CSV table of C-alpha atoms and ligand atoms in Angstrom, one decimal:
chain,number,residue,atom,x,y,z
A,1010,UNK,CA,10.5,0.9,-31.6
A,1011,UNK,CA,11.8,0.9,-28.1
A,1012,UNK,CA,14.8,-1.5,-27.8
A,1013,UNK,CA,13.4,-3.4,-24.8
A,1014,UNK,CA,16.1,-6.0,-24.9
A,1015,UNK,CA,18.7,-3.3,-24.4
A,1016,UNK,CA,16.7,-1.8,-21.5
A,1017,UNK,CA,16.3,-5.2,-19.8
A,1018,UNK,CA,20.0,-5.9,-20.2
A,1019,UNK,CA,21.0,-2.5,-18.6
A,1020,UNK,CA,18.5,-2.8,-15.8
A,1021,UNK,CA,20.2,-2.7,-12.4
A,1022,UNK,CA,17.3,-4.5,-10.8
A,1023,UNK,CA,17.1,-7.3,-13.3
A,1024,UNK,CA,18.6,-10.0,-11.0
A,1025,UNK,CA,15.9,-9.4,-8.4
A,1026,UNK,CA,13.3,-11.2,-10.5
A,1027,UNK,CA,14.9,-14.5,-9.5
A,1028,UNK,CA,14.0,-13.8,-5.8
A,1029,UNK,CA,10.4,-14.3,-6.8
A,1030,UNK,CA,8.3,-17.2,-7.7
A,1031,UNK,CA,6.3,-16.1,-10.8
A,1032,UNK,CA,4.1,-18.7,-12.5
A,1033,UNK,CA,5.1,-19.6,-16.1
A,1034,UNK,CA,3.1,-17.9,-18.8
A,1035,UNK,CA,1.9,-15.0,-16.5
A,1036,UNK,CA,2.7,-11.4,-16.9
A,1037,UNK,CA,1.8,-10.0,-13.5
A,1038,UNK,CA,0.7,-6.4,-13.5
A,1039,UNK,CA,-1.1,-6.5,-10.2
A,1040,UNK,CA,1.6,-6.2,-7.7
A,1041,UNK,CA,-0.2,-3.0,-6.5
A,1042,UNK,CA,-3.0,-5.3,-5.2
A,1043,UNK,CA,-1.1,-8.4,-4.1
A,1044,UNK,CA,2.6,-8.7,-4.6
A,1045,UNK,CA,4.3,-11.9,-6.0
A,1046,UNK,CA,5.6,-14.5,-3.7
A,1047,UNK,CA,9.3,-14.0,-2.7
A,1048,UNK,CA,10.8,-17.5,-2.8
A,1049,UNK,CA,12.4,-17.0,0.7
A,1050,UNK,CA,8.9,-16.7,2.3
A,1051,UNK,CA,7.9,-20.2,1.6
A,1052,UNK,CA,11.1,-21.7,3.1
A,1053,UNK,CA,11.1,-19.4,6.1
A,1054,UNK,CA,7.4,-20.1,6.9
A,1055,UNK,CA,8.0,-23.9,6.7
A,1056,UNK,CA,10.9,-23.6,9.0
A,1057,UNK,CA,9.1,-21.4,11.6
A,1058,UNK,CA,6.0,-23.6,11.5
A,1059,UNK,CA,8.0,-26.8,12.0
A,1060,UNK,CA,10.8,-25.7,14.4
A,1061,UNK,CA,9.6,-22.6,16.2
A,1062,UNK,CA,5.9,-23.3,16.6
A,1063,UNK,CA,6.1,-27.1,16.3
A,1064,UNK,CA,9.0,-27.6,18.8
A,1065,UNK,CA,9.3,-24.6,20.9
A,1066,UNK,CA,5.5,-24.1,21.4
A,1067,UNK,CA,4.8,-21.4,24.0
A,1068,UNK,CA,8.5,-20.9,24.7
A,1069,UNK,CA,8.8,-19.3,21.2
A,1070,UNK,CA,7.6,-16.0,22.5
A,1071,UNK,CA,10.8,-15.6,24.4
A,1072,UNK,CA,13.2,-18.1,22.8
A,1073,UNK,CA,12.5,-16.9,19.2
A,1074,UNK,CA,11.7,-13.3,20.2
A,1075,UNK,CA,8.2,-13.5,18.7
A,1076,UNK,CA,7.1,-10.8,21.1
A,1077,UNK,CA,9.5,-8.3,19.6
A,1078,UNK,CA,8.5,-8.9,16.0
A,1079,UNK,CA,6.0,-6.0,15.6
A,1080,UNK,CA,8.7,-3.5,16.5
A,1081,UNK,CA,11.6,-5.3,14.8
A,1082,UNK,CA,9.8,-5.9,11.5
A,1083,UNK,CA,8.3,-2.4,11.8
A,1084,UNK,CA,11.9,-0.9,11.8
A,1085,UNK,CA,12.7,-2.8,8.7
A,1086,UNK,CA,9.7,-1.2,6.9
A,1087,UNK,CA,10.7,2.1,8.5
A,1088,UNK,CA,14.0,2.0,6.5
A,1089,UNK,CA,12.0,1.9,3.3
A,1090,UNK,CA,9.8,4.9,4.1
A,1091,UNK,CA,12.3,7.3,5.7
A,1092,UNK,CA,11.1,6.7,9.3
A,1093,UNK,CA,13.2,7.2,12.4
A,1094,UNK,CA,14.3,4.0,14.2
A,1095,UNK,CA,11.6,2.9,16.7
A,1096,UNK,CA,8.8,4.9,15.0
A,1097,UNK,CA,7.1,2.1,13.0
A,1098,UNK,CA,5.3,-1.1,14.2
A,1099,UNK,CA,3.9,-3.9,12.0
A,1100,UNK,CA,0.4,-4.7,13.3
A,1101,UNK,CA,-3.2,-5.3,12.5
A,1102,UNK,CA,-4.6,-4.1,9.2
A,1103,UNK,CA,-4.4,-0.7,7.5
A,1104,UNK,CA,-8.1,-0.1,8.3
A,1105,UNK,CA,-7.6,-0.7,12.0
A,1106,UNK,CA,-4.4,1.3,12.0
A,1107,UNK,CA,-6.3,4.2,10.5
A,1108,UNK,CA,-8.6,4.4,13.5
A,1109,UNK,CA,-5.6,4.3,15.8
A,1110,UNK,CA,-3.8,7.3,14.2
A,1111,UNK,CA,-6.9,9.3,13.4
A,1112,UNK,CA,-8.2,9.1,16.9
A,1113,UNK,CA,-4.7,10.2,18.2
A,1114,UNK,CA,-4.7,13.1,15.8
A,1115,UNK,CA,-8.2,14.2,16.8
A,1116,UNK,CA,-7.2,14.1,20.4
A,1117,UNK,CA,-4.2,16.3,19.7
A,1118,UNK,CA,-6.5,18.9,18.1
A,1119,UNK,CA,-9.5,18.5,20.4
A,1120,UNK,CA,-10.9,22.0,19.8
A,1121,UNK,CA,-11.2,21.4,16.0
A,1122,UNK,CA,-13.9,19.3,14.3
A,1123,UNK,CA,-13.0,18.8,10.7
A,1124,UNK,CA,-11.3,15.8,9.1
A,1125,UNK,CA,-10.2,16.8,5.6
A,1126,UNK,CA,-9.8,14.2,3.0
A,1127,UNK,CA,-10.5,13.8,-0.7
A,1128,UNK,CA,-12.8,11.9,-3.1
A,1129,UNK,CA,-9.9,10.0,-4.5
A,1130,UNK,CA,-9.2,8.4,-1.1
A,1131,UNK,CA,-9.7,4.7,-0.7
A,1132,UNK,CA,-13.3,4.2,0.6
A,1133,UNK,CA,-12.1,1.9,3.4
A,1134,UNK,CA,-10.3,4.8,4.9
A,1135,UNK,CA,-13.4,7.0,4.7
A,1136,UNK,CA,-15.6,4.3,6.1
A,1137,UNK,CA,-13.3,3.9,9.1
A,1138,UNK,CA,-13.3,7.6,9.7
A,1139,UNK,CA,-17.1,7.7,9.6
A,1140,UNK,CA,-17.2,4.9,12.1
A,1141,UNK,CA,-14.8,6.6,14.4
A,1142,UNK,CA,-16.7,9.8,14.2
A,1143,UNK,CA,-19.8,7.9,15.4
A,1144,UNK,CA,-18.0,6.2,18.2
A,1145,UNK,CA,-16.4,9.4,19.5
A,1146,UNK,CA,-19.7,11.3,19.5
A,1147,UNK,CA,-17.9,14.6,19.5
A,1148,UNK,CA,-19.6,16.0,16.4
A,1149,UNK,CA,-16.6,15.7,14.0
A,1150,UNK,CA,-17.2,16.3,10.3
A,1151,UNK,CA,-15.5,14.3,7.5
A,1152,UNK,CA,-15.1,16.9,4.7
A,1153,UNK,CA,-14.3,15.6,1.2
A,1154,UNK,CA,-13.0,17.7,-1.6
A,1155,UNK,CA,-11.7,16.9,-5.1
A,1156,UNK,CA,-8.0,15.8,-5.0
A,1157,UNK,CA,-6.9,18.9,-6.8
A,1158,UNK,CA,-8.7,21.1,-4.3
A,1159,UNK,CA,-7.2,19.7,-1.1
A,1160,UNK,CA,-4.5,22.3,-0.8
A,1161,UNK,CA,-6.9,25.2,-1.0
A,1162,UNK,CA,-9.3,23.6,1.5
A,1163,UNK,CA,-6.7,23.4,4.3
A,1164,UNK,CA,-7.6,26.0,6.9
A,1165,UNK,CA,-7.6,26.6,10.6
A,1166,UNK,CA,-10.8,24.5,11.1
A,1167,UNK,CA,-9.0,21.3,10.1
A,1168,UNK,CA,-8.0,19.0,12.9
A,1169,UNK,CA,-6.6,16.2,10.7
A,1170,UNK,CA,-5.6,16.2,7.1
A,1171,UNK,CA,-6.2,12.5,6.2
A,1172,UNK,CA,-4.8,11.5,2.8
A,1173,UNK,CA,-3.6,8.6,0.8
A,1174,UNK,CA,-0.4,9.6,-1.1
A,1175,UNK,CA,-1.1,7.7,-4.3
A,1176,UNK,CA,-4.7,7.4,-5.6
A,1177,UNK,CA,-5.7,3.7,-5.8
A,1178,UNK,CA,-7.7,4.3,-9.1
A,1179,UNK,CA,-5.7,6.8,-11.1
A,1180,UNK,CA,-2.2,6.6,-9.5
A,1181,UNK,CA,-2.2,10.4,-9.0
A,1182,UNK,CA,0.3,11.3,-6.4
A,1183,UNK,CA,-0.1,14.0,-3.8
A,1184,UNK,CA,2.8,16.1,-2.8
A,1185,UNK,CA,3.3,14.8,0.8
A,1186,UNK,CA,5.9,17.3,1.9
A,1187,UNK,CA,4.1,20.3,0.6
A,1188,UNK,CA,0.6,19.4,1.9
A,1189,UNK,CA,2.1,18.4,5.3
A,1190,UNK,CA,3.8,21.8,5.5
A,1191,UNK,CA,0.5,23.5,4.6
A,1192,UNK,CA,-1.4,21.5,7.2
A,1193,UNK,CA,1.2,22.4,9.9
A,1194,UNK,CA,1.0,26.1,8.9
A,1195,UNK,CA,-2.8,25.9,9.5
A,1196,UNK,CA,-2.2,24.1,12.8
A,1197,UNK,CA,-3.5,20.8,11.6
A,1198,UNK,CA,-2.2,17.2,11.9
A,1199,UNK,CA,-1.2,15.4,8.7
A,1200,UNK,CA,-1.7,11.7,8.4
A,1201,UNK,CA,-0.8,9.7,5.3
A,1202,UNK,CA,-1.8,6.3,4.0
A,1203,UNK,CA,1.2,4.8,2.1
A,1204,UNK,CA,-0.6,1.7,0.8
A,1205,UNK,CA,0.4,2.4,-2.7
A,1206,UNK,CA,3.7,4.1,-1.8
A,1207,UNK,CA,5.7,1.8,0.5
A,1208,UNK,CA,8.0,-0.3,-1.8
A,1209,UNK,CA,6.8,1.6,-4.9
A,1210,UNK,CA,8.6,4.9,-4.6
A,1211,UNK,CA,11.0,6.8,-2.2
A,1212,UNK,CA,9.1,8.1,0.8
A,1213,UNK,CA,10.7,10.3,3.5
A,1214,UNK,CA,8.4,10.6,6.4
A,1215,UNK,CA,10.9,12.2,8.7
A,1216,UNK,CA,11.9,14.9,6.1
A,1217,UNK,CA,8.3,15.6,5.4
A,1218,UNK,CA,7.6,15.9,9.1
A,1219,UNK,CA,4.4,13.8,8.6
A,1220,UNK,CA,2.6,13.3,12.0
A,1221,UNK,CA,1.3,9.8,11.4
A,1222,UNK,CA,1.3,7.2,8.6
A,1223,UNK,CA,-0.2,3.8,7.9
A,1224,UNK,CA,0.0,1.3,5.0
A,1225,UNK,CA,-0.2,-2.2,3.6
A,1226,UNK,CA,2.5,-4.8,3.2
A,1227,UNK,CA,0.7,-7.2,0.8
A,1228,UNK,CA,1.0,-4.8,-2.1
A,1229,UNK,CA,4.5,-3.6,-3.1
A,1230,UNK,CA,6.1,-5.2,-0.1
A,1231,UNK,CA,5.0,-8.7,-1.2
A,1232,UNK,CA,4.2,-10.1,2.2
A,1233,UNK,CA,1.2,-12.1,1.2
A,1234,UNK,CA,-2.7,-12.0,1.3
A,1235,UNK,CA,-3.8,-10.2,4.5
A,1236,UNK,CA,-0.3,-9.6,5.8
A,1237,UNK,CA,0.1,-7.4,8.8
A,1238,UNK,CA,0.0,-3.6,8.1
A,1239,UNK,CA,2.3,-0.9,9.5
A,1240,UNK,CA,1.8,2.3,11.4
A,1241,UNK,CA,4.1,5.3,12.0
A,1242,UNK,CA,4.0,7.9,14.8
A,1243,UNK,CA,6.4,10.9,14.6
A,1244,UNK,CA,8.6,10.3,17.6
A,1245,UNK,CA,7.9,13.6,19.4
A,1246,UNK,CA,4.2,12.9,19.3
A,1247,UNK,CA,4.4,9.5,20.9
A,1248,UNK,CA,4.4,10.6,24.6
A,1249,UNK,CA,1.1,12.5,23.9
A,1250,UNK,CA,-0.7,9.6,22.2
A,1251,UNK,CA,-3.2,7.9,24.6
A,1252,UNK,CA,-4.3,4.9,22.4
A,1253,UNK,CA,-8.0,4.7,21.6
A,1254,UNK,CA,-7.6,1.0,21.0
A,1255,UNK,CA,-5.8,0.4,24.3
A,1256,UNK,CA,-4.9,-3.3,24.0
A,1257,UNK,CA,-2.9,-5.4,26.3
A,1258,UNK,CA,0.0,-5.7,23.9
A,1259,UNK,CA,0.3,-1.9,24.0
A,1260,UNK,CA,0.4,-1.9,27.8
A,1261,UNK,CA,3.6,-0.9,29.6
A,1262,UNK,CA,3.7,-4.3,31.3
A,1263,UNK,CA,1.2,-6.8,29.7
A,1264,UNK,CA,2.3,-9.7,32.0
A,1265,UNK,CA,1.7,-7.7,35.2
A,1266,UNK,CA,-2.0,-8.1,34.4
A,1267,UNK,CA,-2.8,-4.7,36.0
A,1268,UNK,CA,-6.5,-3.9,36.0
A,1269,UNK,CA,-5.8,-0.5,34.5
A,1270,UNK,CA,-4.3,0.4,31.2
A,1271,UNK,CA,-0.9,2.2,31.1
A,1272,UNK,CA,0.6,2.7,27.6
A,1273,UNK,CA,4.0,1.2,26.8
A,1274,UNK,CA,6.7,3.9,26.4
A,1275,UNK,CA,7.6,3.0,22.8
A,1276,UNK,CA,5.6,2.7,19.5
A,1277,UNK,CA,4.5,-0.7,20.8
A,1278,UNK,CA,1.7,1.3,22.6
A,1279,UNK,CA,0.0,1.4,19.1
A,1280,UNK,CA,-0.3,-2.4,19.0
A,1281,UNK,CA,-3.5,-4.1,20.4
A,1282,UNK,CA,-3.6,-7.9,20.6
A,1283,UNK,CA,-1.4,-10.9,20.2
A,1284,UNK,CA,0.8,-10.5,17.1
A,1285,UNK,CA,0.2,-12.8,14.2
A,1286,UNK,CA,3.6,-14.5,14.1
A,1287,UNK,CA,3.2,-16.5,10.9
A,1288,UNK,CA,2.1,-13.3,9.1
A,1289,UNK,CA,4.9,-11.4,10.5
A,1290,UNK,CA,7.3,-14.2,9.6
A,1291,UNK,CA,6.2,-14.0,6.0
A,1292,UNK,CA,6.6,-10.2,6.1
A,1293,UNK,CA,10.0,-10.4,7.6
A,1294,UNK,CA,11.2,-12.8,5.0
A,1295,UNK,CA,9.6,-10.8,2.2
A,1296,UNK,CA,11.5,-7.7,3.3
A,1297,UNK,CA,14.8,-9.5,2.6
A,1298,UNK,CA,14.4,-8.8,-1.1
A,1299,UNK,CA,14.9,-5.1,-0.4
A,1300,UNK,CA,18.5,-5.7,0.9
A,1301,UNK,CA,20.8,-3.7,-1.3
A,1302,UNK,CA,18.0,-2.2,-3.4
A,1303,UNK,CA,18.1,1.5,-4.1
A,1304,UNK,CA,14.7,3.1,-4.0
A,1305,UNK,CA,15.9,5.6,-6.6
A,1306,UNK,CA,16.6,2.7,-9.0
A,1307,UNK,CA,13.1,1.4,-8.2
A,1308,UNK,CA,11.5,4.7,-8.9
A,1309,UNK,CA,13.5,5.3,-12.1
A,1310,UNK,CA,12.4,1.9,-13.5
A,1311,UNK,CA,8.9,2.2,-12.3
A,1312,UNK,CA,8.5,5.5,-14.2
A,1313,UNK,CA,10.1,4.1,-17.3
A,1314,UNK,CA,7.9,1.0,-17.2
A,1315,UNK,CA,4.8,3.2,-16.9
A,1316,UNK,CA,5.9,5.5,-19.7
A,1317,UNK,CA,6.5,2.6,-21.9
A,1318,UNK,CA,3.1,1.1,-21.2
A,1319,UNK,CA,1.3,4.3,-22.0
A,1320,UNK,CA,3.2,4.8,-25.2
A,1321,UNK,CA,2.5,1.2,-26.3
A,1322,UNK,CA,-1.2,1.3,-25.4
A,1323,UNK,CA,-1.7,4.6,-27.2
A,1324,UNK,CA,0.2,3.5,-30.3
A,1325,UNK,CA,-1.5,0.1,-30.6
A,1326,UNK,CA,-4.9,0.3,-28.9
A,1327,UNK,CA,-6.1,3.9,-29.6
A,1328,UNK,CA,-8.9,2.7,-31.9
A,1329,UNK,CA,-10.7,0.9,-29.1
A,1330,UNK,CA,-12.0,3.7,-26.8
A,1331,UNK,CA,-9.3,3.5,-24.2
A,1332,UNK,CA,-8.3,6.8,-22.5
A,1333,UNK,CA,-5.5,7.4,-20.0
A,1334,UNK,CA,-6.9,7.9,-16.5
A,1335,UNK,CA,-3.5,8.4,-14.9
A,1336,UNK,CA,-1.3,11.5,-14.9
A,1337,UNK,CA,0.8,11.5,-18.1
A,1338,UNK,CA,3.8,12.9,-16.3
A,1339,UNK,CA,5.6,10.0,-14.5
A,1340,UNK,CA,6.6,12.3,-11.6
A,1341,UNK,CA,2.9,12.9,-10.8
A,1342,UNK,CA,2.1,9.1,-10.7
A,1343,UNK,CA,2.8,6.3,-8.3
A,1344,UNK,CA,3.8,2.9,-9.8
A,1345,UNK,CA,0.5,2.2,-11.6
A,1346,UNK,CA,-1.1,3.2,-14.9
A,1347,UNK,CA,-4.9,3.1,-15.4
A,1348,UNK,CA,-7.0,3.4,-18.5
A,1349,UNK,CA,-10.7,4.0,-18.8
A,1350,UNK,CA,-12.5,1.6,-21.0
A,1351,UNK,CA,-16.2,1.3,-21.5
A,1352,UNK,CA,-16.1,-2.5,-21.3
A,1353,UNK,CA,-13.2,-2.5,-19.0
A,1354,UNK,CA,-14.4,-5.3,-16.7
A,1355,UNK,CA,-14.8,-7.8,-19.6
A,1356,UNK,CA,-11.6,-6.7,-21.3
A,1357,UNK,CA,-9.7,-7.2,-18.1
A,1358,UNK,CA,-11.2,-10.7,-17.6
A,1359,UNK,CA,-10.2,-11.6,-21.1
A,1360,UNK,CA,-6.7,-10.3,-20.4
A,1361,UNK,CA,-6.4,-12.4,-17.3
A,1362,UNK,CA,-7.7,-15.4,-19.3
A,1363,UNK,CA,-4.8,-14.8,-21.7
A,1364,UNK,CA,-2.2,-14.6,-18.9
A,1365,UNK,CA,-1.9,-10.8,-18.3
A,1366,UNK,CA,-3.1,-10.1,-14.8
A,1367,UNK,CA,-4.2,-6.6,-13.9
A,1368,UNK,CA,-7.4,-5.6,-12.2
A,1369,UNK,CA,-10.5,-3.5,-12.5
A,1370,UNK,CA,-11.9,-0.7,-10.4
A,1371,UNK,CA,-15.5,0.4,-10.8
A,1372,UNK,CA,-16.9,2.1,-12.9
A,1373,UNK,CA,-14.6,1.8,-15.9
A,1374,UNK,CA,-10.9,1.7,-14.8
A,1375,UNK,CA,-8.5,-1.0,-16.0
A,1376,UNK,CA,-5.6,-0.8,-13.6
A,1377,UNK,CA,-2.0,-2.0,-14.2
A,1378,UNK,CA,0.7,-2.0,-11.5
A,1379,UNK,CA,4.4,-1.9,-12.4
A,1380,UNK,CA,6.6,-3.6,-9.8
A,1381,UNK,CA,10.2,-2.9,-10.8
A,1382,UNK,CA,11.7,-5.8,-8.7
A,1383,UNK,CA,10.1,-8.5,-10.9
A,1384,UNK,CA,8.9,-6.9,-14.2
A,1385,UNK,CA,10.9,-6.7,-17.4
A,1386,UNK,CA,10.5,-4.1,-20.1
A,1387,UNK,CA,9.7,-7.0,-22.4
A,1388,UNK,CA,6.8,-8.0,-20.2
A,1389,UNK,CA,5.2,-4.5,-20.8
A,1390,UNK,CA,5.5,-4.8,-24.6
A,1391,UNK,CA,4.2,-8.4,-24.6
A,1392,UNK,CA,1.2,-7.4,-22.3
A,1393,UNK,CA,0.2,-4.6,-24.7
A,1394,UNK,CA,0.4,-7.0,-27.7
A,1395,UNK,CA,-2.0,-9.3,-25.9
A,1396,UNK,CA,-4.3,-6.4,-25.0
A,1397,UNK,CA,-4.4,-5.3,-28.6
A,1398,UNK,CA,-5.2,-8.7,-29.8
A,1399,UNK,CA,-8.1,-9.0,-27.4
A,1400,UNK,CA,-9.5,-5.7,-28.4
A,1401,UNK,CA,-9.1,-6.4,-32.2
A,1402,UNK,CA,-10.7,-9.9,-32.0
A,1403,UNK,CA,-13.3,-8.8,-29.4
A,1404,UNK,CA,-12.5,-11.8,-27.4
A,1405,UNK,CA,-13.8,-10.0,-24.4
A,1406,UNK,CA,-17.4,-10.4,-25.7
A,1407,UNK,CA,-17.4,-14.1,-24.8
A,1408,UNK,CA,-20.0,-14.8,-22.1
A,1409,UNK,CA,-17.4,-16.3,-19.7
A,1410,UNK,CA,-15.8,-12.8,-19.5
A,1411,UNK,CA,-19.0,-11.0,-18.6
A,1412,UNK,CA,-19.9,-12.3,-15.1
A,1413,UNK,CA,-18.6,-10.4,-12.2
A,1414,UNK,CA,-16.8,-12.2,-9.4
A,1415,UNK,CA,-16.9,-11.0,-5.8
A,1416,UNK,CA,-13.4,-9.6,-6.0
A,1417,UNK,CA,-12.6,-7.5,-9.0
B,1672,PLP,C1,-5.3,-1.5,0.0
B,1672,PLP,C2,-5.7,-0.3,0.8
B,1672,PLP,C3,-6.2,-0.4,2.1
B,1672,PLP,C4,-6.6,-1.8,2.6
B,1672,PLP,O1,-6.8,-1.8,3.9
B,1672,PLP,P1,-7.0,-3.3,4.6
B,1672,PLP,O2,-7.3,-2.9,6.0
B,1672,PLP,O3,-5.7,-4.0,4.5
B,1672,PLP,O4,-8.1,-4.0,3.9
B,1672,PLP,C5,-6.5,0.7,2.8
B,1672,PLP,N1,-6.2,1.9,2.4
B,1672,PLP,C6,-5.7,2.1,1.1
B,1672,PLP,C7,-5.4,3.5,0.6
B,1672,PLP,C8,-5.4,1.0,0.3
B,1672,PLP,O5,-5.0,1.2,-0.9
């Protein structure tokens, strides 16, 4: 038996749990989909709504520096992903940011036609690439290979290597530095989606020499449902990026109201329209919880939580047809563990009904996210005990657990 009490006692991140509001009786294993609410967010939002919006009104853009929020908050995210100062903005959604960076990468390799990605990429990213290809009308091809075959498929026809570092289903992690190097050797641009990486594991964009990156803030960065996303441009590329979505907030002088577009000198050129100040405020406040946190501690605990979960599930639930869908080696995973289960949807609904929140990804994946800032080792053991009980009693067969909701 693992002595989980001792592990929790020795945990250098244990005190961070208090920074979050976690409902009583809930074990939350879905921080990879929507992070828990940091307590500071609620207070800050109330303050900004009442004082900045309520009292300053339009003056807030200058008096409270709302206009600088995309760049200022972007820099705070940049520190968590190894980005150079001034290279990250917080704006729009990950989907929209994908179009911005992909179009820039394709422009930089105008003579090439292939966008290389893999079948494990998040479909939203693939859909956006398909739409951009149609809009550009320059006969690009989106080439998909199995995740394990990406490296071998990088050749001198590839314009942009478009990957997500951590697979949303299995948690399998690509080697960002190695694949970026290989892409560069073949003359391609490397763009990374960090949706399941930012706040989950150490990322070093500058060291990897990644060309572009994008990602979410509502997952491991805990900024709330639909929070603004982020976007990274390697600083030496910026002068060559002529934004495809050439919005007025990315203009060199938005309030000159010129009739023609001229990009802003900084990464602000990658922004489009009026920034969502309340969303950015929540994000800004959510980032406070990272003060003083070592990403190495986060990674070490994340791997240990995942390993413990796998061990417990395999010891206690192996008679019920569950099989590990994630890499067994912690180094090869992000911060989630997935199991295939034939009745996975109903089992997950029953688990949620019993207070253990994970999620389900079609066709048969039960997905569990491990967020080191607010999970305890004890939670992992307790969650598996509840899972075992549901499987043993077949609670999941109850009709109320069979109907599919819109969001799974
Ligand atoms: C969650 C996620 C997204 C979500 O994009 P939105 O525009 O915020 O809906 C995109 N890409 C990946 C890889 C994701 O995991």
